[in-house]
PDB file of C-alpha atoms and ligand atoms in Angstrom:
ATOM      1  CA  MET A 921      45.278  40.297 -37.359  1.00 93.00           C
ATOM      2  CA  SER A 922      45.515  42.959 -40.041  1.00 97.00           C
ATOM      3  CA  ASP A 923      46.277  46.619 -39.525  1.00 98.00           C
ATOM      4  CA  MET A 924      43.522  49.187 -40.091  1.00 98.00           C
ATOM      5  CA  LEU A 925      43.636  52.712 -41.484  1.00 98.00           C
ATOM      6  CA  VAL A 926      41.814  55.646 -39.898  1.00 98.00           C
ATOM      7  CA  PRO A 927      41.292  59.012 -41.593  1.00 97.00           C
ATOM      8  CA  LEU A 928      41.933  61.491 -38.797  1.00 98.00           C
ATOM      9  CA  TYR A 929      40.539  64.481 -40.710  1.00 96.00           C
ATOM     10  CA  ASN A 930      37.126  62.854 -40.602  1.00 93.00           C
ATOM     11  CA  LEU A 931      36.740  61.727 -36.997  1.00 93.00           C
ATOM     12  CA  PRO A 932      33.188  61.549 -35.643  1.00 87.00           C
ATOM     13  CA  ALA A 933      31.980  64.652 -33.816  1.00 86.00           C
ATOM     14  CA  ARG A 934      32.565  64.153 -30.133  1.00 82.00           C
ATOM     15  CA  SER A 935      29.476  64.158 -27.940  1.00 79.00           C
ATOM     16  CA  PRO A 936      30.075  64.988 -24.264  1.00 78.00           C
ATOM     17  CA  TYR A 937      31.050  61.862 -22.368  1.00 81.00           C
ATOM     18  CA  ASN A 938      28.137  61.234 -20.055  1.00 78.00           C
ATOM     19  CA  ASN A 939      29.778  59.425 -17.216  1.00 83.00           C
ATOM     20  CA  ASP A 940      30.580  61.600 -14.223  1.00 87.00           C
ATOM     21  CA  SER A 941      32.255  58.779 -12.332  1.00 94.00           C
ATOM     22  CA  VAL A 942      34.877  58.084 -15.015  1.00 96.00           C
ATOM     23  CA  THR A 943      37.858  60.336 -15.735  1.00 96.00           C
ATOM     24  CA  ILE A 944      39.781  59.922 -18.966  1.00 96.00           C
ATOM     25  CA  ARG A 945      43.085  61.729 -19.283  1.00 97.00           C
ATOM     26  CA  ARG A 946      46.658  61.468 -20.426  1.00 98.00           C
ATOM     27  CA  ALA A 947      48.800  59.444 -18.018  1.00 98.00           C
ATOM     28  CA  LEU A 948      51.524  61.188 -16.025  1.00 98.00           C
ATOM     29  CA  ALA A 949      55.144  60.018 -15.914  1.00 98.00           C
ATOM     30  CA  PRO A 950      54.977  59.268 -12.151  1.00 98.00           C
ATOM     31  CA  GLU A 951      52.131  56.853 -12.863  1.00 98.00           C
ATOM     32  CA  LYS A 952      54.287  54.713 -15.148  1.00 98.00           C
ATOM     33  CA  GLN A 953      54.778  51.694 -12.883  1.00 98.00           C
ATOM     34  CA  VAL A 954      51.172  51.622 -11.682  1.00 98.00           C
ATOM     35  CA  VAL A 955      49.898  51.697 -15.256  1.00 98.00           C
ATOM     36  CA  ILE A 956      52.348  49.116 -16.582  1.00 98.00           C
ATOM     37  CA  ASP A 957      51.645  46.728 -13.694  1.00 98.00           C
ATOM     38  CA  TRP A 958      47.904  47.054 -14.308  1.00 99.00           C
ATOM     39  CA  VAL A 959      48.287  46.358 -18.033  1.00 99.00           C
ATOM     40  CA  LYS A 960      50.444  43.304 -17.324  1.00 98.00           C
ATOM     41  CA  GLU A 961      48.006  41.973 -14.730  1.00 98.00           C
ATOM     42  CA  LYS A 962      44.839  42.532 -16.776  1.00 98.00           C
ATOM     43  CA  PHE A 963      46.272  41.819 -20.240  1.00 98.00           C
ATOM     44  CA  ASN A 964      49.821  40.653 -20.983  1.00 98.00           C
ATOM     45  CA  GLN A 965      53.552  41.363 -20.885  1.00 98.00           C
ATOM     46  CA  ARG A 966      53.740  42.429 -24.543  1.00 98.00           C
ATOM     47  CA  TRP A 967      51.177  45.169 -24.004  1.00 98.00           C
ATOM     48  CA  ALA A 968      52.930  46.242 -20.831  1.00 98.00           C
ATOM     49  CA  ASP A 969      56.167  46.563 -22.833  1.00 98.00           C
ATOM     50  CA  GLU A 970      54.456  48.697 -25.482  1.00 98.00           C
ATOM     51  CA  CYS A 971      52.987  50.795 -22.706  1.00 98.00           C
ATOM     52  CA  GLU A 972      56.445  51.369 -21.308  1.00 98.00           C
ATOM     53  CA  VAL A 973      57.507  52.865 -24.646  1.00 98.00           C
ATOM     54  CA  ALA A 974      54.522  55.237 -24.496  1.00 98.00           C
ATOM     55  CA  PHE A 975      55.872  56.485 -21.159  1.00 98.00           C
ATOM     56  CA  SER A 976      59.244  57.244 -22.737  1.00 98.00           C
ATOM     57  CA  ARG A 977      57.610  59.845 -24.982  1.00 97.00           C
ATOM     58  CA  GLN A 978      56.805  63.430 -24.214  1.00 96.00           C
ATOM     59  CA  PRO A 979      53.982  64.025 -23.963  1.00 97.00           C
ATOM     60  CA  VAL A 980      53.316  60.529 -22.660  1.00 98.00           C
ATOM     61  CA  SER A 981      51.409  58.751 -25.454  1.00 98.00           C
ATOM     62  CA  CYS A 982      49.117  56.820 -23.130  1.00 98.00           C
ATOM     63  CA  PHE A 983      45.641  57.728 -21.950  1.00 98.00           C
ATOM     64  CA  ILE A 984      44.017  56.110 -18.935  1.00 98.00           C
ATOM     65  CA  ALA A 985      40.483  55.760 -17.585  1.00 98.00           C
ATOM     66  CA  ILE A 986      39.930  56.019 -13.833  1.00 97.00           C
ATOM     67  CA  GLU A 987      36.873  55.255 -11.725  1.00 97.00           C
ATOM     68  CA  GLU A 988      36.787  55.688  -7.950  1.00 96.00           C
ATOM     69  CA  GLY A 989      40.536  56.160  -7.869  1.00 96.00           C
ATOM     70  CA  LYS A 990      41.245  52.931  -9.761  1.00 97.00           C
ATOM     71  CA  MET A 991      42.339  52.296 -13.308  1.00 98.00           C
ATOM     72  CA  ILE A 992      39.718  50.730 -15.538  1.00 98.00           C
ATOM     73  CA  GLY A 993      41.302  51.158 -18.966  1.00 98.00           C
ATOM     74  CA  PHE A 994      44.191  52.417 -21.066  1.00 99.00           C
ATOM     75  CA  ALA A 995      45.118  53.227 -24.640  1.00 98.00           C
ATOM     76  CA  CYS A 996      48.531  53.958 -26.161  1.00 98.00           C
ATOM     77  CA  TYR A 997      49.708  55.377 -29.458  1.00 98.00           C
ATOM     78  CA  GLU A 998      53.162  55.619 -31.078  1.00 98.00           C
ATOM     79  CA  SER A 999      54.540  52.619 -29.236  1.00 98.00           C
ATOM     80  CA  THR A1000      55.576  49.931 -31.721  1.00 97.00           C
ATOM     81  CA  CYS A1001      55.659  52.369 -34.653  1.00 97.00           C
ATOM     82  CA  ARG A1002      55.090  56.040 -35.219  1.00 97.00           C
ATOM     83  CA  ASN A1003      51.517  56.676 -36.277  1.00 96.00           C
ATOM     84  CA  PHE A1004      50.314  53.388 -34.739  1.00 98.00           C
ATOM     85  CA  PHE A1005      47.459  53.151 -32.253  1.00 98.00           C
ATOM     86  CA  GLY A1006      47.535  50.442 -29.597  1.00 98.00           C
ATOM     87  CA  PRO A1007      47.522  48.578 -27.425  1.00 98.00           C
ATOM     88  CA  THR A1008      44.276  49.364 -25.650  1.00 98.00           C
ATOM     89  CA  GLY A1009      42.081  47.592 -23.145  1.00 98.00           C
ATOM     90  CA  VAL A1010      39.246  48.127 -20.693  1.00 98.00           C
ATOM     91  CA  ASP A1011      38.693  46.080 -17.528  1.00 98.00           C
ATOM     92  CA  GLU A1012      36.147  43.359 -18.277  1.00 98.00           C
ATOM     93  CA  LEU A1013      33.783  44.717 -15.630  1.00 98.00           C
ATOM     94  CA  ALA A1014      33.828  48.203 -17.173  1.00 98.00           C
ATOM     95  CA  ARG A1015      33.221  47.253 -20.822  1.00 98.00           C
ATOM     96  CA  GLY A1016      30.248  48.330 -22.882  1.00 97.00           C
ATOM     97  CA  LYS A1017      29.947  51.787 -21.300  1.00 95.00           C
ATOM     98  CA  GLY A1018      31.820  53.818 -23.879  1.00 95.00           C
ATOM     99  CA  VAL A1019      35.174  53.883 -22.075  1.00 97.00           C
ATOM    100  CA  GLY A1020      37.023  52.137 -24.931  1.00 98.00           C
ATOM    101  CA  THR A1021      35.611  54.610 -27.447  1.00 96.00           C
ATOM    102  CA  GLU A1022      36.623  57.618 -25.355  1.00 96.00           C
ATOM    103  CA  LEU A1023      40.166  56.326 -24.921  1.00 98.00           C
ATOM    104  CA  LEU A1024      40.389  55.642 -28.650  1.00 98.00           C
ATOM    105  CA  LEU A1025      39.118  59.099 -29.608  1.00 97.00           C
ATOM    106  CA  GLU A1026      41.529  60.816 -27.202  1.00 97.00           C
ATOM    107  CA  CYS A1027      44.425  59.065 -28.927  1.00 98.00           C
ATOM    108  CA  MET A1028      43.103  59.779 -32.425  1.00 98.00           C
ATOM    109  CA  GLU A1029      42.629  63.467 -31.648  1.00 97.00           C
ATOM    110  CA  ALA A1030      46.118  63.620 -30.130  1.00 97.00           C
ATOM    111  CA  MET A1031      47.648  62.106 -33.274  1.00 98.00           C
ATOM    112  CA  TYR A1032      45.715  64.518 -35.505  1.00 98.00           C
ATOM    113  CA  ALA A1033      46.922  67.431 -33.365  1.00 97.00           C
ATOM    114  CA  GLU A1034      50.481  66.098 -33.668  1.00 97.00           C
ATOM    115  CA  GLY A1035      50.262  66.377 -37.469  1.00 98.00           C
ATOM    116  CA  TYR A1036      49.085  63.059 -38.848  1.00 98.00           C
ATOM    117  CA  ALA A1037      46.314  62.829 -41.445  1.00 98.00           C
ATOM    118  CA  TYR A1038      45.869  59.092 -40.911  1.00 98.00           C
ATOM    119  CA  ALA A1039      46.440  56.684 -38.052  1.00 98.00           C
ATOM    120  CA  ILE A1040      47.031  52.964 -38.190  1.00 98.00           C
ATOM    121  CA  ILE A1041      45.511  50.493 -35.781  1.00 98.00           C
ATOM    122  CA  GLY A1042      48.372  48.023 -35.390  1.00 97.00           C
ATOM    123  CA  GLY A1043      47.217  44.376 -35.493  1.00 96.00           C
ATOM    124  CA  ALA A1044      43.570  45.244 -34.900  1.00 97.00           C
ATOM    125  CA  GLY A1045      41.767  42.634 -32.789  1.00 95.00           C
ATOM    126  CA  PRO A1046      38.085  43.645 -32.667  1.00 97.00           C
ATOM    127  CA  LYS A1047      37.754  44.980 -36.232  1.00 97.00           C
ATOM    128  CA  GLU A1048      34.034  45.757 -35.819  1.00 98.00           C
ATOM    129  CA  PHE A1049      34.816  48.013 -32.860  1.00 98.00           C
ATOM    130  CA  TYR A1050      37.178  50.150 -34.970  1.00 98.00           C
ATOM    131  CA  GLU A1051      34.886  50.150 -38.015  1.00 97.00           C
ATOM    132  CA  LYS A1052      31.939  51.270 -35.944  1.00 96.00           C
ATOM    133  CA  THR A1053      33.608  53.875 -33.740  1.00 96.00           C
ATOM    134  CA  ILE A1054      36.016  55.628 -36.132  1.00 96.00           C
ATOM    135  CA  GLY A1055      35.350  54.299 -39.632  1.00 96.00           C
ATOM    136  CA  ALA A1056      38.604  52.329 -39.802  1.00 98.00           C
ATOM    137  CA  ILE A1057      39.220  50.139 -42.852  1.00 98.00           C
ATOM    138  CA  GLU A1058      41.386  47.047 -43.135  1.00 98.00           C
ATOM    139  CA  ILE A1059      44.728  47.529 -44.895  1.00 98.00           C
ATOM    140  CA  PRO A1060      45.159  44.763 -47.514  1.00 97.00           C
ATOM    141  CA  GLY A1061      48.239  42.579 -47.093  1.00 96.00           C
ATOM    142  CA  SER A1062      49.025  43.944 -43.620  1.00 97.00           C
ATOM    143  CA  LYS A1063      48.960  40.623 -41.787  1.00 96.00           C
ATOM    144  CA  PRO A1064      51.319  39.948 -40.005  1.00 94.00           C
ATOM    145  CA  GLY A1065      52.761  43.296 -41.107  1.00 95.00           C
ATOM    146  CA  ILE A1066      55.404  44.807 -38.851  1.00 95.00           C
ATOM    147  CA  TYR A1067      54.957  41.975 -36.335  1.00 94.00           C
ATOM    148  CA  LYS A1068      56.285  39.307 -38.742  1.00 95.00           C
ATOM    149  CA  GLY A1069      58.811  37.026 -37.044  1.00 96.00           C
ATOM    150  CA  MET A1070      58.252  38.573 -33.621  1.00 95.00           C
ATOM    151  CA  LEU A1071      59.802  36.579 -30.784  1.00 95.00           C
TER     152      LEU A1071
HETATM  153  C1  LIG B 786      37.892  46.622 -27.403  1.00 77.09           C
HETATM  154  C2  LIG B 786      37.600  47.258 -26.039  1.00 77.09           C
HETATM  155  C3  LIG B 786      38.771  48.188 -25.664  1.00 77.09           C
HETATM  156  C4  LIG B 786      36.292  48.094 -26.154  1.00 77.09           C
HETATM  157  O1  LIG B 786      36.088  48.749 -24.922  1.00 77.09           O
HETATM  158  P1  LIG B 786      34.598  49.116 -24.421  1.00 77.09           P
HETATM  159  O2  LIG B 786      34.738  50.121 -23.339  1.00 77.09           O
HETATM  160  O3  LIG B 786      33.865  47.869 -24.095  1.00 77.09           O
HETATM  161  O4  LIG B 786      33.973  49.745 -25.756  1.00 77.09           O
HETATM  162  P2  LIG B 786      32.719  50.737 -25.893  1.00 77.09           P
HETATM  163  O5  LIG B 786      31.809  50.533 -24.732  1.00 77.09           O
HETATM  164  O6  LIG B 786      33.237  52.102 -26.125  1.00 77.09           O
HETATM  165  O7  LIG B 786      32.032  50.164 -27.228  1.00 77.09           O
HETATM  166  C5  LIG B 786      31.679  50.967 -28.320  1.00 77.09           C
HETATM  167  C6  LIG B 786      30.919  50.132 -29.319  1.00 77.09           C
HETATM  168  O8  LIG B 786      31.772  49.124 -29.865  1.00 77.09           O
HETATM  169  C7  LIG B 786      31.224  47.831 -29.630  1.00 77.09           C
HETATM  170  N1  LIG B 786      32.298  46.923 -29.220  1.00 77.09           N
HETATM  171  C8  LIG B 786      33.016  46.995 -28.094  1.00 77.09           C
HETATM  172  N2  LIG B 786      33.914  45.986 -28.048  1.00 77.09           N
HETATM  173  C9  LIG B 786      33.726  45.268 -29.176  1.00 77.09           C
HETATM  174  C10 LIG B 786      34.339  44.098 -29.687  1.00 77.09           C
HETATM  175  N3  LIG B 786      35.311  43.458 -29.012  1.00 77.09           N
HETATM  176  N4  LIG B 786      33.921  43.642 -30.886  1.00 77.09           N
HETATM  177  C11 LIG B 786      32.930  44.262 -31.559  1.00 77.09           C
HETATM  178  N5  LIG B 786      32.300  45.387 -31.116  1.00 77.09           N
HETATM  179  C12 LIG B 786      32.690  45.874 -29.931  1.00 77.09           C
HETATM  180  C13 LIG B 786      30.240  48.013 -28.474  1.00 77.09           C
HETATM  181  O9  LIG B 786      29.232  47.045 -28.516  1.00 77.09           O
HETATM  182  C14 LIG B 786      29.732  49.401 -28.703  1.00 77.09           C
HETATM  183  O10 LIG B 786      28.690  49.398 -29.656  1.00 77.09           O
HETATM  184  P3  LIG B 786      27.319  50.211 -29.390  1.00 77.09           P
HETATM  185  O11 LIG B 786      27.747  51.668 -29.336  1.00 77.09           O
HETATM  186  O12 LIG B 786      26.496  49.882 -30.568  1.00 77.09           O
HETATM  187  O13 LIG B 786      26.798  49.734 -28.083  1.00 77.09           O
HETATM  188  C15 LIG B 786      37.370  46.176 -24.938  1.00 77.09           C
HETATM  189  O14 LIG B 786      36.372  45.290 -25.376  1.00 77.09           O
HETATM  190  C16 LIG B 786      38.607  45.375 -24.557  1.00 77.09           C
HETATM  191  O15 LIG B 786      39.369  45.760 -23.660  1.00 77.09           O
HETATM  192  N6  LIG B 786      38.822  44.234 -25.241  1.00 77.09           N
HETATM  193  C17 LIG B 786      39.963  43.337 -24.912  1.00 77.09           C
HETATM  194  C18 LIG B 786      41.267  43.929 -25.361  1.00 77.09           C
HETATM  195  C19 LIG B 786      41.295  44.220 -26.868  1.00 77.09           C
HETATM  196  O16 LIG B 786      40.829  43.422 -27.683  1.00 77.09           O
HETATM  197  N7  LIG B 786      41.899  45.381 -27.232  1.00 77.09           N
HETATM  198  C20 LIG B 786      42.028  45.792 -28.612  1.00 77.09           C
HETATM  199  C21 LIG B 786      43.333  45.342 -29.157  1.00 77.09           C
HETATM  200  S1  LIG B 786      43.552  45.874 -30.862  1.00 77.09           S
END
């Protein structure tokens, strides 16, 4: 999986998120264990570890999506590297309703506000998702990139 580059100065205009039942916000430090356990259960240990790093930052560099008091998605930035987006994931049952896009845009806007002109999607899985939602482009020669030789 290659990395992808995102110009943050050119993000798509944000239309109001039309889903009253879903809240998307930055995670709070006291939510750390709940969030990490959810990420490990729904996805994997590696993503849970990256998520833990996001909780060591201030402000916490992890956004979460909540519906009816339960987590349905998450997105982190500045975990494996500065300027990197990821990991991110939405519960299978909640996909296709714009939650992944909202989480992604929250992180991109946060990185722009923190002073970056570009963001990097680290080891982008669904390339079409990032191309479509934020105009990301593949970075040549970036596979396996920073993850080379990972245990
Ligand atoms: C990728 C992911 C976060 C997207 O979340 P989502 O809430 O389903 O995404 P959205 O509903 O905001 O989708 C926005 C658009 O991207 C498209 N899209 C979503 N997931 C896609 C995928 N995996 N591949 C290609 N296109 C995708 C949607 O069809 C939608 O297009 P539309 O606006 O034309 O309908 C989710 O599919 C997921 O958790 N995948 C498994 C984990 C993963 O791969 N994470 C990324 C690691 S880099």
